[in-house]
Structures are given as structure tokens and as C-alpha cells.
Amino acid sequence: MSSRNMSSDEHALHATYMNEALAMASHALSTSETPVGCILVHPLHSILARGLNATNRTRNGTMHAEFIAISSLLTSSLPGSLKTQTWKARADMLRECTLYVTVEPCIMCASLLRQFGIRRVFYGASNEKFGGTGGVLDVHRGNGKMLSALGTSSGRDEVSEGRDGEEEKEREEGDYEVSGGWGREEAIVLLRRFYVQENGRAPEPRKKGERVLRLDVAPLGEGVSS
Amino acid sequence: MSTLSTGPEHDASPIIPIPGCLIPLKTTLETREEVKTLRVHVTAVRPQVASGTLGLIRTLLPKDGGFDLQHLRRFAKPETLPASVVEEYTSLSSSRAEGGERVIFLILAATSLIPSSALAESLEAHLESKVPLVEISVPLLAPTSAAQAVAWSNEYWPCVYKKSNPFGPHPSLVARAQEEVEGGSGRWMGVAWEAARQAADEGVGEGVGVCVVERKAGGEGRCVAVAGDLRWKGWGGRDQGGSGNVTAHAAMRAIGMITNSLSQAIPSSTPTIFQTSQHLPLESSPLIFPPDPDGYLCHDLEIYSTHEPCVMCSMAIVHSRFGRVVFEQRMRATGGICADGEGGLGHGMWWRKELNWTMLGWEFVRDGDPETKRLIDVDEHLNA
């Protein structure tokens, strides 16, 4: 899935949806949460659910935006005929849904999305510490299984877009498409705004008083500070 | 609390510890087969000038230019070296015709630090004789076992095993921790299996369970949470097909139970799919102590799981900063913890430096016939 082959209309549509995800991330920042936001978009029903990180509020390190969005999809009131659907029927809609998320899903969330059967994922900043769709593992392709001959996970050098030309492994049940770099600069600046604040809940909080917020973001390939 | 009764036979039966032992897990780095090597210059000198030569190297290239060579013997007698190294040296030095004079070999420096011509020149000025240099490969990192040290000594250059492990936790740390946890591990595995059985019996989940244990500095552990799998609850049962509620895997539930009881946690005001309240009878057992309300995530707690956690749960365990993970049944197709094993995913998530949190990990191996020891069967492709 490469943005290079996209029409400008299609490109603009994805950018618009990513702005909705970024709005969720901004909201997270204003409530002292790590600024990561996401939305789930269905081709017929448009935005079905939104999520933002809730790890600080819940004190639970697994409450990432993707979990919140999927929980919302399964439990919130949905329009029209969708209203009465069961968890199972609502979860089945994920097979047609695209997730727009401001930061590459971590390994945990990449596996959550795989198990629930998401159709595809657009993300902003890549996540070199925990990323599950290219950053550290490739959970979206064959569950990230190591290619034993190489001792590395498949294709981890390719992070963002342009996977089309790559040698394709046979598609496995649960595999999903991924495209990175959408709204990347905005996503990174939001994270930086958060990290100049103190995280008083971590043991032995580090002094961040002298940290300066940088607003310039290096182009892709020159190091991402997500 | 559930209104479902477990039946008198369950209430009456105390948890029976499972006899077994713990096998330390391997890290991803330990399971890589290839040996990383470093090219180095070596030569041989008369024993009388050996330490002087090394002194010169120390001046020329302080701290070996940043290469850690502590796992290699600096000096080696010819008879302790692979024949090829001695032969190559002899072919270069034969012109000297020294008639069987005793020499000792030594590692001079990594070839990337200094070209052989410059190195030879410096040494020759000091030793006042010709210094033939040989380039060889030596292991870059320390061996992780005595057996590996012997094998590498035969193949490359004499190596020393110092009971250190650059590819995983320090062996003495693992051994001490194992002493602490091994005695009680059968009991906690018994609790986890009982939770698994209750989940499967009630039909609300797969036969997977976990038990979380808190241990104060070297003391007896105590159970602070028990959770069974609840993926079919609210889903309409397994017959509906699909993944079930992926967020209701046993490990995810246990993490939620612990963090719910932290003093500053704010519960969600709207309905969620997260199954973090106690549901199965065992989950509300009086045997469970309340976790420390001032804790941070699941920092340094121990998690005992009937099955190897799936990739999602493995990363959740890392995110939650558990200190130790123990499981019994490997899940080759789906497990995220193991690094080794034929056909496994190979993620080795219990100890990967890039994930910024590592823990100690063991496989629980039950005593007795492996064919008959399984309490509950789950599909081999299940995400536990």
C-alpha cells in the first residue's frame, strides 16, 4: 500500500482521517495522557469509534488508544441498524475497518489488531522502541515470525510506505496492510510536548526542568524521536 | 462475584501443588547460531619480552581502542592454539631460522584500529627484531557457557568462561532467583491451572489461567491476583466463532485486576469490554491478598501462566514491568515469550534489550510422563 500510487483525492481523505486521530492525541495531552490517538473508519459508516491513551488515568500500562477504540466499537451506541448488534457482529466489522493512529502500534496493540482481524492500519510516527508493525517486530505479517535463516524478522528495514515492490511472503490469515508517515510531524511534536512535562507517577521521576521543546522534525530516514 | 456455583467438589478440594522444576529460558541472542567474530593481529615473541610488548600495545592503543577482549587469553602457548594459527605464523617467520626457540603468542590489536605495517613498524623499533604479524578471527563477545568456551578455544583462540552472559541475564542472578521461586512454583502453577479449569468448565473462556505473586526481598511469595481466560463471556460463547474478546485473555485480566486496586486508578465511567473484575470463583478466593495500593503497574511481580502468553499478552507483561514470568505449556504457533524452539515465532520477549524492560523467565516442567500431564487441552493455534 504505497501513497505514491494514490490519487490526490484518496491521499486527502487519509490525511483528513489522520487529523481526526491527531485531535484525539491532542485531547490526550490536555488530560495528561501520553498523546496517542486513533479512530476506526468503516467504508460505509465512516468513523465508528475513537480512542486515546488511558494508561495514566487507569494506572494500567496496557490501556493504549487501540484498546479503548475497539472497546468503544463493541460497547458504545452506534447509529441505526448497528445499534443492536452483538460484540461478535461488531468485531466482525473490523475486517472492513481502517485504523488511523498517530503512532505506530506497539507490539501488544499490533497483536490485538491482528487477533481481532483489522483490515489495515495508517500510522503517523514510527515507534522504534516498541513498534509491532515494522519498528521492532512485524506482527502484521505472519505474526512477525523470525526468518530462521536470517535471524531477523522479515522486512524490518522497511518501516513506512512502499512495501508493494517487496518480495511478498504468502499472505497469512490475520495479516493486514500498514502504511506509515501520515501526520508524522504533528504526532512527534505532540509526543515532545508530553515528554517535557514531568511523569510524577514513575518511580524516581527524572528532572525535566531543563528540557526544551523542539518543534522541528527531521525528515524520514534521519532519525525519529518517537 | 459470580452467582454460579462451582459445586461442592470444587469448594472442598484445596489446590494441590504440581511437582516439577524450572528451566531458564533462552534469549533471542543466545539462540542465534552464528558467532560474531573480530579480526585481530597476533604475533609471537620470546617470553622475556612478552610483557614489554603488551606494555607497548597499551601505550599505542589504550584500552585496546574500545574493544573488550577480557574473554580471550591475551597470551597463549603454541600448543594451546589451533594448528592453523601456528602454521601461518611459522610460514612467515621461517626465514628467521630460530631453531626451536620457545615463543609465546599474543593478541595485539583489532585490525580495524591499525594497519599491520604501522603496527609492525612500532613493535620492531621496540623489540629490535622482525615482527611477523598474522591476522586471525576471534570471538567478539564472551562465551555463555563453559562448553562454548572450550569449543571456541579449539576453533579460534583460548577463551575464558567467566560466568557472564552478554546475551542475557547474568547466570548467577538467574540461579539466585531460581532458588527463590522454584520451591513455590508448583503451588502457583496449581492455582493457575485451577483458574484455567474453572474458565473452561463454565464455558466463558479457554482453559488458560494465570496467578500473580508478590514477593518481598527473598521471602515467601503471596498471591495477589488470579485470572482465567474470559474471551467467550459477552461474546455469546465459543460457538459464535471468531477470536472472542481478545482483551479478556488471562494475563490481560490479571494486569487489570492489579492496576484496578492501585490507589489512584480512576475506573472507566462508561461500559467497556475489559474483563478486569473478579468473575470465576477462584478469582475471589480468600487466599488472594490485596496488592500494594501504592505500587507502579505490576512492577517486579511474578506471573505464572498455564500456557505461554500470546504476542499481545507477552508485550502487556513487558509494559507492566513484571519481574519474572513462568509458564508451563509452550505455544509454538502463537507464543511471544520463547526465543527458541522448532517452528516457534522466536520473539523471546521476556528479555530483549530494545524493549527497555527485561525480566527473568522459566519454563515449568512437570514431573512424570509428558504424554499424560496435560490437564486441559487447547488448540495448538490458540492465542493464550
Coordinates of C-alpha atoms in Angstrom, one line a residue:
Chain A
M1 CA 0.0 0.0 0.0
S2 CA 2.0 3.0 -1.2
S3 CA 0.9 6.6 -1.1
R4 CA 2.7 7.0 -4.4
N5 CA 0.1 5.1 -6.3
M6 CA -2.8 7.0 -4.7
S7 CA -5.0 9.6 -6.3
S8 CA -4.8 13.1 -4.7
D9 CA -8.4 12.6 -3.5
E10 CA -7.6 9.4 -1.8
H11 CA -4.5 11.0 -0.3
A12 CA -6.5 13.9 1.0
L13 CA -9.1 11.5 2.5
H14 CA -6.5 9.6 4.5
A15 CA -4.9 12.9 5.7
T16 CA -8.3 14.1 6.9
Y17 CA -8.9 11.0 8.9
M18 CA -5.4 11.2 10.3
N19 CA -6.3 14.7 11.5
E20 CA -9.2 13.2 13.5
A21 CA -6.7 10.8 15.1
L22 CA -4.4 13.7 15.9
A23 CA -7.3 15.6 17.5
M24 CA -7.7 12.6 19.9
A25 CA -4.0 12.7 20.6
S26 CA -4.2 16.4 21.4
H27 CA -7.1 15.7 23.7
A28 CA -5.0 13.0 25.5
L29 CA -2.2 15.6 26.0
S30 CA -4.7 18.0 27.6
T31 CA -5.7 15.3 30.1
S32 CA -2.1 14.4 31.0
E33 CA -2.1 11.2 29.0
T34 CA 0.6 10.1 26.5
P35 CA -0.6 11.9 23.4
V36 CA -1.6 8.9 21.1
G37 CA -5.0 8.9 19.5
C38 CA -6.8 6.8 16.9
I39 CA -10.0 6.3 15.0
L40 CA -11.7 3.3 13.4
V41 CA -13.1 4.0 10.0
H42 CA -15.6 1.8 8.1
P43 CA -16.1 2.3 4.4
L44 CA -19.9 2.6 4.7
H45 CA -20.3 4.0 8.2
S46 CA -17.3 6.3 8.3
I47 CA -15.9 6.9 11.9
L48 CA -17.2 4.1 14.1
A49 CA -15.0 4.6 17.2
R50 CA -12.3 6.8 18.7
G51 CA -9.6 6.1 21.2
L52 CA -7.0 7.9 23.2
N53 CA -4.3 6.6 25.6
A54 CA -5.6 5.9 29.1
T55 CA -2.6 4.5 30.8
N56 CA -2.2 7.3 33.4
R57 CA -5.9 7.6 34.3
T58 CA -6.3 3.8 34.8
R59 CA -2.7 3.2 36.1
N60 CA -2.8 0.3 33.7
G61 CA 0.1 0.2 31.2
T62 CA -2.0 -1.8 28.6
M63 CA -4.7 0.8 28.1
H64 CA -3.5 2.1 24.8
A65 CA -5.6 4.1 22.4
E66 CA -6.3 1.0 20.2
F67 CA -7.8 -0.9 23.1
I68 CA -10.0 2.0 24.0
A69 CA -11.2 2.3 20.4
I70 CA -12.0 -1.4 20.0
S71 CA -13.8 -1.4 23.4
S72 CA -15.8 1.6 22.3
L73 CA -16.7 0.0 18.9
L74 CA -18.1 -3.1 20.8
T75 CA -20.0 -1.2 23.6
S76 CA -21.0 2.3 22.5
S77 CA -24.3 3.2 20.9
L78 CA -23.9 3.0 17.2
P79 CA -26.2 4.6 14.6
G80 CA -29.3 2.8 13.0
S81 CA -29.2 -0.9 12.3
L82 CA -25.8 -1.2 14.0
K83 CA -27.3 -0.4 17.4
T84 CA -28.5 -3.9 18.3
Q85 CA -25.5 -5.8 17.1
T86 CA -23.6 -8.2 19.4
W87 CA -20.0 -7.9 20.3
K88 CA -19.2 -10.6 17.8
A89 CA -21.1 -8.8 14.9
R90 CA -19.4 -5.5 15.7
A91 CA -16.0 -7.1 16.0
D92 CA -16.6 -8.7 12.5
M93 CA -16.8 -5.1 11.1
L94 CA -13.1 -4.7 11.9
R95 CA -12.4 -6.8 8.9
E96 CA -13.6 -3.9 6.8
C97 CA -12.2 -1.1 9.0
T98 CA -9.1 1.0 8.7
L99 CA -7.3 2.2 11.9
Y100 CA -5.8 5.6 11.8
V101 CA -3.4 6.0 14.7
T102 CA -0.9 8.8 15.4
V103 CA 2.0 6.5 16.4
E104 CA 2.8 3.1 15.1
P105 CA 1.0 0.4 17.1
C106 CA 3.2 -1.2 19.8
I107 CA 3.8 -5.0 19.6
M108 CA 0.9 -5.6 22.1
C109 CA -1.6 -3.5 20.0
A110 CA -0.3 -4.9 16.7
S111 CA -1.2 -8.3 18.0
L112 CA -4.5 -7.2 19.4
L113 CA -5.4 -5.8 15.9
R114 CA -4.2 -9.0 14.3
Q115 CA -6.3 -11.2 16.5
F116 CA -9.4 -9.1 16.1
G117 CA -8.8 -9.1 12.3
I118 CA -8.3 -5.4 11.4
R119 CA -8.2 -4.7 7.6
R120 CA -5.5 -2.1 7.5
V121 CA -3.6 0.5 9.6
F122 CA -2.4 4.0 8.8
Y123 CA 0.0 5.5 11.3
G124 CA 2.0 8.7 11.8
A125 CA 5.3 8.4 13.7
S126 CA 7.2 5.1 13.7
N127 CA 7.9 3.5 17.1
E128 CA 11.4 2.2 17.2
K129 CA 11.2 1.2 20.9
F130 CA 8.1 -0.9 20.9
G131 CA 6.7 -0.9 17.3
G132 CA 4.9 -4.0 16.2
T133 CA 4.3 -3.1 12.5
G134 CA 7.9 -2.6 11.5
G135 CA 9.6 -0.8 14.4
V136 CA 10.8 -3.8 16.3
L137 CA 8.6 -6.7 15.0
D138 CA 6.4 -7.3 12.0
V139 CA 3.3 -8.6 13.8
H140 CA 1.1 -7.6 10.8
R141 CA 2.9 -10.1 8.6
G142 CA 3.0 -13.7 9.6
N143 CA 2.8 -12.7 13.3
G144 CA 6.4 -11.4 12.9
K145 CA 7.8 -14.8 12.7
M146 CA 11.6 -14.8 12.6
L147 CA 13.1 -16.0 9.3
S148 CA 15.4 -18.6 10.8
A149 CA 17.9 -18.4 8.1
L150 CA 18.5 -14.6 8.6
G151 CA 17.9 -14.4 12.3
T152 CA 15.9 -11.2 11.8
S153 CA 12.2 -10.6 11.5
S154 CA 11.0 -10.2 8.0
G155 CA 11.4 -6.8 6.3
R156 CA 12.1 -4.8 9.4
D157 CA 14.3 -2.4 7.5
E158 CA 11.2 -1.2 5.6
V159 CA 9.3 0.9 8.0
S160 CA 6.9 3.2 6.3
E161 CA 5.4 3.0 2.9
G162 CA 6.4 1.4 -0.3
R163 CA 6.0 -2.3 0.6
D164 CA 4.4 -3.1 -2.8
G165 CA 7.7 -3.7 -4.5
E166 CA 8.9 -6.0 -1.8
E167 CA 9.2 -9.7 -2.2
E168 CA 5.9 -10.9 -0.8
K169 CA 5.6 -13.7 1.7
E170 CA 2.5 -15.7 1.2
R171 CA -0.4 -13.8 3.0
E172 CA -1.4 -15.4 6.2
E173 CA -4.8 -15.4 8.0
G174 CA -4.7 -12.2 10.1
D175 CA -2.1 -10.3 8.1
Y176 CA -3.0 -6.7 7.5
E177 CA -1.8 -3.8 5.4
V178 CA 0.2 -1.0 7.0
S179 CA 1.2 2.5 5.8
G180 CA 3.3 4.9 7.9
G181 CA 4.3 8.5 7.9
W182 CA 0.8 10.1 7.9
G183 CA 0.7 13.2 10.0
R184 CA 4.1 12.1 11.3
E185 CA 5.5 15.6 12.2
E186 CA 2.3 16.6 14.2
A187 CA 2.4 13.3 16.0
I188 CA 6.1 13.7 17.0
V189 CA 5.6 17.3 18.2
L190 CA 2.7 16.1 20.4
L191 CA 4.9 13.5 22.0
R192 CA 7.6 16.0 22.6
R193 CA 5.2 18.3 24.3
F194 CA 4.3 15.5 26.6
Y195 CA 7.8 14.4 27.4
V196 CA 8.9 17.9 28.5
Q197 CA 6.2 17.5 31.3
E198 CA 7.2 15.5 34.4
N199 CA 5.9 12.0 34.8
G200 CA 5.4 12.0 38.5
R201 CA 3.9 8.6 38.6
A202 CA 7.0 6.7 37.5
P203 CA 9.4 5.7 40.4
E204 CA 12.1 8.3 40.9
P205 CA 10.9 10.9 38.5
R206 CA 13.6 12.3 36.3
K207 CA 14.1 16.1 36.4
K208 CA 12.9 17.5 33.1
G209 CA 13.0 21.2 34.1
E210 CA 15.8 21.9 31.6
R211 CA 14.2 20.1 28.8
V212 CA 13.4 22.3 25.8
L213 CA 10.6 21.7 23.4
R214 CA 11.9 21.4 19.9
L215 CA 9.4 21.9 17.2
D216 CA 11.5 21.0 14.1
V217 CA 11.2 17.4 12.9
A218 CA 13.9 15.7 10.9
P219 CA 12.7 14.2 7.6
L220 CA 12.1 10.5 7.5
G221 CA 15.2 8.4 7.5
E222 CA 17.2 10.8 9.6
G223 CA 16.1 9.5 13.0
V224 CA 12.7 9.7 14.6
S225 CA 12.4 10.6 18.2
S226 CA 9.1 9.0 18.9
Chain B
M1 CA -18.8 -12.1 42.4
S2 CA -20.3 -14.8 40.2
T3 CA -23.6 -16.3 41.1
L4 CA -22.5 -19.6 39.5
S5 CA -21.7 -22.3 41.9
T6 CA -18.5 -24.3 41.4
G7 CA -20.2 -27.3 43.0
P8 CA -19.2 -28.8 46.3
E9 CA -16.4 -31.0 44.9
H10 CA -14.6 -27.8 43.8
D11 CA -15.0 -25.9 47.1
A12 CA -13.8 -28.9 49.0
S13 CA -10.7 -29.5 47.0
P14 CA -7.7 -27.4 48.0
I15 CA -5.2 -26.5 45.4
I16 CA -2.6 -29.3 45.1
P17 CA 0.9 -28.1 44.2
I18 CA 2.2 -29.6 41.0
P19 CA 5.5 -31.3 41.3
G20 CA 8.0 -30.0 38.8
C21 CA 11.1 -27.9 38.1
L22 CA 12.1 -24.7 36.3
I23 CA 14.2 -24.5 33.2
P24 CA 15.6 -21.0 32.5
L25 CA 14.5 -19.6 29.1
K26 CA 16.9 -18.7 26.4
T27 CA 17.1 -15.2 24.9
T28 CA 16.9 -14.3 21.2
L29 CA 20.6 -13.5 21.2
E30 CA 21.5 -16.9 22.8
T31 CA 19.6 -18.8 20.2
R32 CA 21.3 -17.1 17.2
E33 CA 23.6 -19.7 15.8
E34 CA 26.4 -17.6 14.2
V35 CA 29.4 -16.5 16.2
K36 CA 30.3 -12.8 15.9
T37 CA 34.0 -12.5 15.3
L38 CA 36.6 -9.8 15.4
R39 CA 39.7 -9.7 13.1
V40 CA 42.9 -9.2 15.2
H41 CA 46.6 -9.0 14.6
V42 CA 48.6 -11.6 16.6
T43 CA 52.3 -12.4 16.7
A44 CA 54.7 -14.5 18.8
V45 CA 57.5 -13.2 20.9
R46 CA 60.1 -14.6 23.3
P47 CA 58.7 -14.9 26.8
Q48 CA 61.3 -12.5 28.2
V49 CA 59.8 -9.6 26.1
A50 CA 56.2 -10.6 26.3
S51 CA 55.0 -8.2 29.0
G52 CA 57.1 -5.4 27.4
T53 CA 55.4 -5.9 24.1
L54 CA 52.0 -5.8 25.7
G55 CA 53.0 -2.6 27.6
L56 CA 53.9 -1.1 24.2
I57 CA 50.4 -2.0 22.9
R58 CA 48.8 -0.5 25.9
T59 CA 50.6 2.8 25.2
L60 CA 49.9 2.7 21.5
L61 CA 46.3 1.7 21.8
P62 CA 44.9 2.5 25.3
K63 CA 42.1 0.2 26.4
D64 CA 42.5 -1.8 23.2
G65 CA 40.8 1.1 21.3
G66 CA 37.5 0.3 23.0
F67 CA 37.3 -3.4 22.2
D68 CA 36.6 -5.7 25.2
L69 CA 39.0 -8.6 25.0
Q70 CA 38.6 -9.8 28.6
H71 CA 37.1 -13.2 27.5
L72 CA 40.2 -14.0 25.5
R73 CA 43.5 -15.1 26.9
R74 CA 45.9 -12.4 25.9
F75 CA 48.9 -14.8 25.8
A76 CA 48.8 -18.3 24.5
K77 CA 51.4 -21.1 24.2
P78 CA 51.6 -22.5 20.7
E79 CA 50.3 -26.0 21.9
T80 CA 47.1 -24.4 23.1
L81 CA 46.3 -22.7 19.7
P82 CA 44.5 -24.1 16.6
A83 CA 47.2 -25.6 14.4
S84 CA 46.3 -23.2 11.5
V85 CA 47.3 -20.1 13.6
V86 CA 50.7 -21.6 14.5
E87 CA 51.3 -22.8 10.9
E88 CA 50.6 -19.4 9.4
Y89 CA 53.0 -17.7 11.8
T90 CA 55.7 -20.3 11.2
S91 CA 55.4 -19.8 7.4
L92 CA 56.1 -16.1 7.9
S93 CA 58.9 -16.4 10.4
S94 CA 60.7 -19.4 8.9
S95 CA 63.4 -17.1 7.4
R96 CA 64.5 -16.3 10.9
A97 CA 65.5 -19.9 11.5
E98 CA 65.5 -19.6 15.2
G99 CA 65.9 -23.3 15.7
G100 CA 63.1 -24.2 18.1
E101 CA 63.4 -21.2 20.4
R102 CA 60.4 -21.0 22.7
V103 CA 57.9 -18.3 21.9
I104 CA 54.5 -17.2 23.2
F105 CA 51.7 -15.9 21.1
L106 CA 49.7 -12.8 22.0
I107 CA 46.8 -10.8 20.6
L108 CA 48.0 -7.3 19.7
A109 CA 45.0 -5.3 18.4
A110 CA 41.9 -5.3 16.3
T111 CA 42.8 -5.0 12.6
S112 CA 40.4 -2.1 12.2
L113 CA 42.4 0.0 14.6
I114 CA 45.8 -0.1 13.0
P115 CA 47.2 -1.4 9.7
S116 CA 49.7 -4.2 10.0
S117 CA 52.6 -2.2 8.5
A118 CA 52.3 0.6 11.1
L119 CA 51.9 -1.9 13.9
A120 CA 54.9 -4.0 12.8
E121 CA 57.0 -0.9 12.5
S122 CA 56.2 0.3 16.1
L123 CA 56.9 -3.2 17.5
E124 CA 60.1 -3.7 15.5
A125 CA 61.5 -0.4 16.8
H126 CA 61.0 -1.6 20.3
L127 CA 61.9 -5.2 20.0
E128 CA 64.8 -4.6 17.6
S129 CA 63.9 -7.7 15.6
K130 CA 61.5 -8.5 12.8
V131 CA 57.8 -9.0 13.9
P132 CA 55.7 -11.2 11.6
L133 CA 52.0 -10.4 12.1
V134 CA 49.2 -12.9 11.5
E135 CA 45.6 -11.8 11.1
I136 CA 43.0 -14.2 12.7
S137 CA 39.4 -14.1 13.8
V138 CA 38.4 -14.3 17.4
P139 CA 35.0 -14.4 19.1
L140 CA 33.9 -10.8 19.7
L141 CA 31.8 -11.5 22.7
A142 CA 32.2 -13.6 25.8
P143 CA 31.1 -17.3 25.7
T144 CA 27.9 -18.0 27.6
S145 CA 28.9 -21.5 28.8
A146 CA 31.9 -23.5 29.7
A147 CA 31.2 -25.8 26.8
Q148 CA 31.1 -22.9 24.4
A149 CA 34.4 -21.6 25.8
V150 CA 36.0 -25.0 25.1
A151 CA 34.6 -25.2 21.5
W152 CA 35.7 -21.6 20.7
S153 CA 39.2 -22.3 22.2
N154 CA 39.6 -25.2 19.8
E155 CA 38.4 -23.3 16.8
Y156 CA 39.7 -19.7 17.3
W157 CA 41.8 -18.8 20.3
P158 CA 41.8 -19.7 24.0
C159 CA 38.7 -18.3 25.6
V160 CA 37.7 -17.9 29.3
Y161 CA 34.2 -18.5 30.6
K162 CA 33.6 -16.0 33.4
K163 CA 30.0 -17.0 34.2
S164 CA 28.9 -13.8 32.5
N165 CA 26.4 -13.6 29.7
P166 CA 26.4 -10.7 27.2
F167 CA 23.3 -12.2 25.6
G168 CA 21.0 -12.5 28.6
P169 CA 20.7 -12.1 32.4
H170 CA 23.8 -12.9 34.4
P171 CA 23.8 -16.7 35.3
S172 CA 24.3 -16.1 39.0
L173 CA 21.3 -13.7 39.0
V174 CA 19.2 -16.4 37.4
A175 CA 20.5 -19.1 39.7
R176 CA 19.7 -17.0 42.8
A177 CA 16.3 -16.1 41.6
Q178 CA 15.5 -19.7 40.7
E179 CA 16.4 -20.8 44.2
E180 CA 13.8 -18.2 45.4
V181 CA 10.9 -19.2 43.1
E182 CA 11.4 -22.9 42.4
G183 CA 10.0 -24.2 45.7
G184 CA 6.7 -22.4 45.4
S185 CA 6.3 -22.5 41.7
G186 CA 4.4 -25.8 41.7
R187 CA 1.8 -24.3 44.0
W188 CA 1.3 -21.2 41.9
M189 CA 1.1 -23.3 38.8
G190 CA -1.6 -25.3 40.5
V191 CA -3.6 -22.1 41.2
A192 CA -3.2 -21.0 37.5
W193 CA -4.4 -24.4 36.3
E194 CA -7.4 -24.3 38.6
A195 CA -8.4 -20.9 37.2
A196 CA -8.0 -22.4 33.7
R197 CA -10.2 -25.3 34.6
Q198 CA -12.9 -23.0 36.1
A199 CA -12.9 -20.9 32.9
A200 CA -13.2 -23.9 30.7
D201 CA -15.8 -25.6 32.8
E202 CA -18.0 -22.5 32.9
G203 CA -17.7 -22.1 29.1
V204 CA -16.7 -18.5 29.5
G205 CA -13.2 -18.9 28.2
E206 CA -10.4 -21.2 27.0
G207 CA -8.6 -23.4 29.5
V208 CA -5.9 -20.8 30.2
G209 CA -5.1 -19.3 33.6
V210 CA -2.6 -17.1 35.4
C211 CA -1.6 -16.5 39.0
V212 CA 0.3 -13.3 40.0
V213 CA 2.6 -13.4 43.0
E214 CA 4.2 -10.6 45.1
R215 CA 7.5 -11.4 46.9
K216 CA 9.3 -9.1 49.3
A217 CA 13.1 -9.4 49.1
G218 CA 13.8 -13.1 49.2
G219 CA 10.8 -14.0 51.3
E220 CA 7.8 -16.3 50.6
G221 CA 5.6 -15.2 47.8
R222 CA 1.9 -14.4 48.2
C223 CA -0.8 -14.5 45.6
V224 CA -2.2 -11.1 44.7
A225 CA -4.3 -12.0 41.6
V226 CA -5.7 -15.0 39.9
A227 CA -7.4 -14.8 36.4
G228 CA -8.8 -17.3 34.0
D229 CA -9.5 -16.7 30.3
L230 CA -12.8 -15.0 29.7
R231 CA -12.8 -14.5 25.9
W232 CA -16.2 -16.0 25.3
K233 CA -18.0 -14.1 28.0
G234 CA -20.3 -11.5 26.4
W235 CA -19.4 -13.0 23.0
G236 CA -22.2 -15.5 23.0
G237 CA -19.9 -18.4 23.6
R238 CA -17.3 -20.2 21.5
D239 CA -19.9 -21.4 19.0
Q240 CA -20.1 -17.8 17.6
G241 CA -16.6 -18.3 16.2
G242 CA -14.0 -15.6 15.7
S243 CA -11.4 -14.6 18.2
G244 CA -13.6 -13.9 21.1
N245 CA -12.9 -10.9 23.3
V246 CA -9.1 -10.6 22.8
T247 CA -8.8 -8.2 25.7
A248 CA -10.1 -10.9 28.1
H249 CA -7.1 -13.2 27.9
A250 CA -6.0 -14.4 31.4
A251 CA -2.8 -12.2 31.6
M252 CA -4.6 -9.1 30.4
R253 CA -7.3 -9.6 33.1
A254 CA -4.8 -10.2 35.9
I255 CA -2.9 -7.0 34.9
G256 CA -6.3 -5.1 35.1
M257 CA -7.1 -6.6 38.5
I258 CA -3.8 -5.5 39.9
T259 CA -3.9 -2.0 38.5
N260 CA -7.6 -1.5 39.5
S261 CA -6.6 -1.8 43.1
L262 CA -3.9 0.9 42.8
S263 CA -5.0 3.8 45.0
Q264 CA -5.1 6.5 42.3
A265 CA -6.7 4.4 39.5
I266 CA -9.8 6.0 38.0
P267 CA -12.3 3.4 36.8
S268 CA -14.0 4.0 33.4
S269 CA -17.3 5.7 33.7
T270 CA -18.7 4.0 30.6
P271 CA -19.1 0.3 29.8
T272 CA -16.0 -1.4 28.4
I273 CA -15.1 -4.9 27.1
F274 CA -12.3 -5.2 29.6
Q275 CA -12.9 -8.1 32.0
T276 CA -10.9 -6.9 34.9
S277 CA -13.4 -7.6 37.7
Q278 CA -13.3 -10.9 39.5
H279 CA -15.6 -13.4 37.9
L280 CA -14.5 -17.0 38.4
P281 CA -14.9 -18.4 42.0
L282 CA -11.1 -18.8 42.5
E283 CA -10.5 -15.2 41.5
S284 CA -12.2 -14.0 44.7
S285 CA -10.7 -16.6 46.9
P286 CA -9.7 -15.6 50.4
L287 CA -6.3 -17.0 49.6
I288 CA -5.7 -13.9 47.5
F289 CA -4.0 -10.9 49.2
P290 CA -4.7 -7.3 48.1
P291 CA -1.8 -6.0 46.1
D292 CA 0.2 -3.0 47.3
P293 CA -2.1 0.0 46.6
D294 CA 1.0 2.3 46.1
G295 CA 2.6 0.1 43.5
Y296 CA 3.5 1.1 40.0
L297 CA 1.9 -1.0 37.3
C298 CA 2.9 -4.6 38.1
H299 CA 6.4 -3.7 38.9
D300 CA 8.6 -6.7 39.9
L301 CA 5.6 -9.0 40.4
E302 CA 5.8 -12.7 39.2
I303 CA 3.3 -14.1 36.7
Y304 CA 2.7 -17.9 36.5
S305 CA 0.8 -18.9 33.4
T306 CA -0.6 -22.3 32.3
H307 CA 0.4 -21.5 28.7
E308 CA 3.0 -19.4 27.0
P309 CA 1.3 -16.0 26.6
C310 CA 0.4 -14.8 23.1
V311 CA 2.3 -11.9 21.5
M312 CA -0.2 -9.3 22.8
C313 CA -0.1 -10.7 26.4
S314 CA 3.7 -11.0 26.3
M315 CA 4.1 -7.4 25.4
A316 CA 1.5 -6.4 28.0
I317 CA 3.6 -8.3 30.6
V318 CA 6.7 -6.3 29.5
H319 CA 4.7 -3.0 29.5
S320 CA 3.5 -3.8 33.0
R321 CA 7.1 -4.4 34.2
F322 CA 6.7 -7.8 35.7
G323 CA 9.9 -9.1 37.2
R324 CA 9.5 -12.8 36.5
V325 CA 7.5 -14.9 34.1
V326 CA 6.9 -18.7 34.4
F327 CA 4.7 -20.8 32.1
E328 CA 4.1 -24.5 31.5
Q329 CA 2.8 -25.2 28.0
R330 CA 4.7 -23.8 25.1
M331 CA 2.5 -22.3 22.3
R332 CA 4.8 -22.6 19.3
A333 CA 2.4 -21.1 16.8
T334 CA 1.4 -18.0 18.8
G335 CA 3.6 -17.6 21.9
G336 CA 5.6 -14.4 22.4
I337 CA 7.9 -15.4 25.2
C338 CA 10.2 -18.1 23.9
A339 CA 13.1 -17.3 21.6
D340 CA 14.0 -20.9 20.8
G341 CA 12.1 -24.0 19.6
E342 CA 11.4 -25.5 16.3
G343 CA 8.7 -23.7 14.4
G344 CA 8.2 -21.1 17.1
L345 CA 7.8 -17.3 16.4
G346 CA 11.2 -16.7 18.1
H347 CA 10.3 -13.3 19.6
G348 CA 11.9 -14.0 23.0
M349 CA 10.1 -11.0 24.5
W350 CA 10.9 -11.8 28.2
W351 CA 14.5 -10.5 27.5
R352 CA 15.0 -8.2 24.6
K353 CA 17.2 -5.2 25.2
E354 CA 15.4 -3.0 22.6
L355 CA 12.2 -3.2 24.6
N356 CA 13.6 -1.2 27.5
W357 CA 12.3 -3.7 30.1
T358 CA 13.6 -7.2 30.7
M359 CA 12.6 -9.9 33.2
L360 CA 13.7 -13.4 34.2
G361 CA 11.8 -16.3 32.7
W362 CA 11.4 -20.0 33.2
E363 CA 9.5 -22.9 31.6
F364 CA 7.8 -25.0 34.3
V365 CA 8.4 -28.7 33.6
R366 CA 6.1 -31.1 35.4
D367 CA 7.4 -34.3 36.8
G368 CA 6.2 -37.5 35.2
D369 CA 5.2 -38.7 31.8
P370 CA 4.9 -35.7 29.4
E371 CA 2.1 -37.5 27.5
T372 CA -0.3 -37.7 30.3
K373 CA 0.4 -34.5 32.2
R374 CA -1.9 -32.0 30.4
L375 CA -4.9 -31.0 32.5
I376 CA -6.8 -29.2 29.8
D377 CA -6.3 -29.3 26.0
V378 CA -6.4 -26.2 24.0
D379 CA -6.0 -25.8 20.2
E380 CA -2.3 -25.5 19.3
H381 CA -3.1 -22.3 17.3
L382 CA -4.8 -20.6 20.2
N383 CA -3.5 -17.2 21.3
A384 CA -3.2 -17.9 25.0

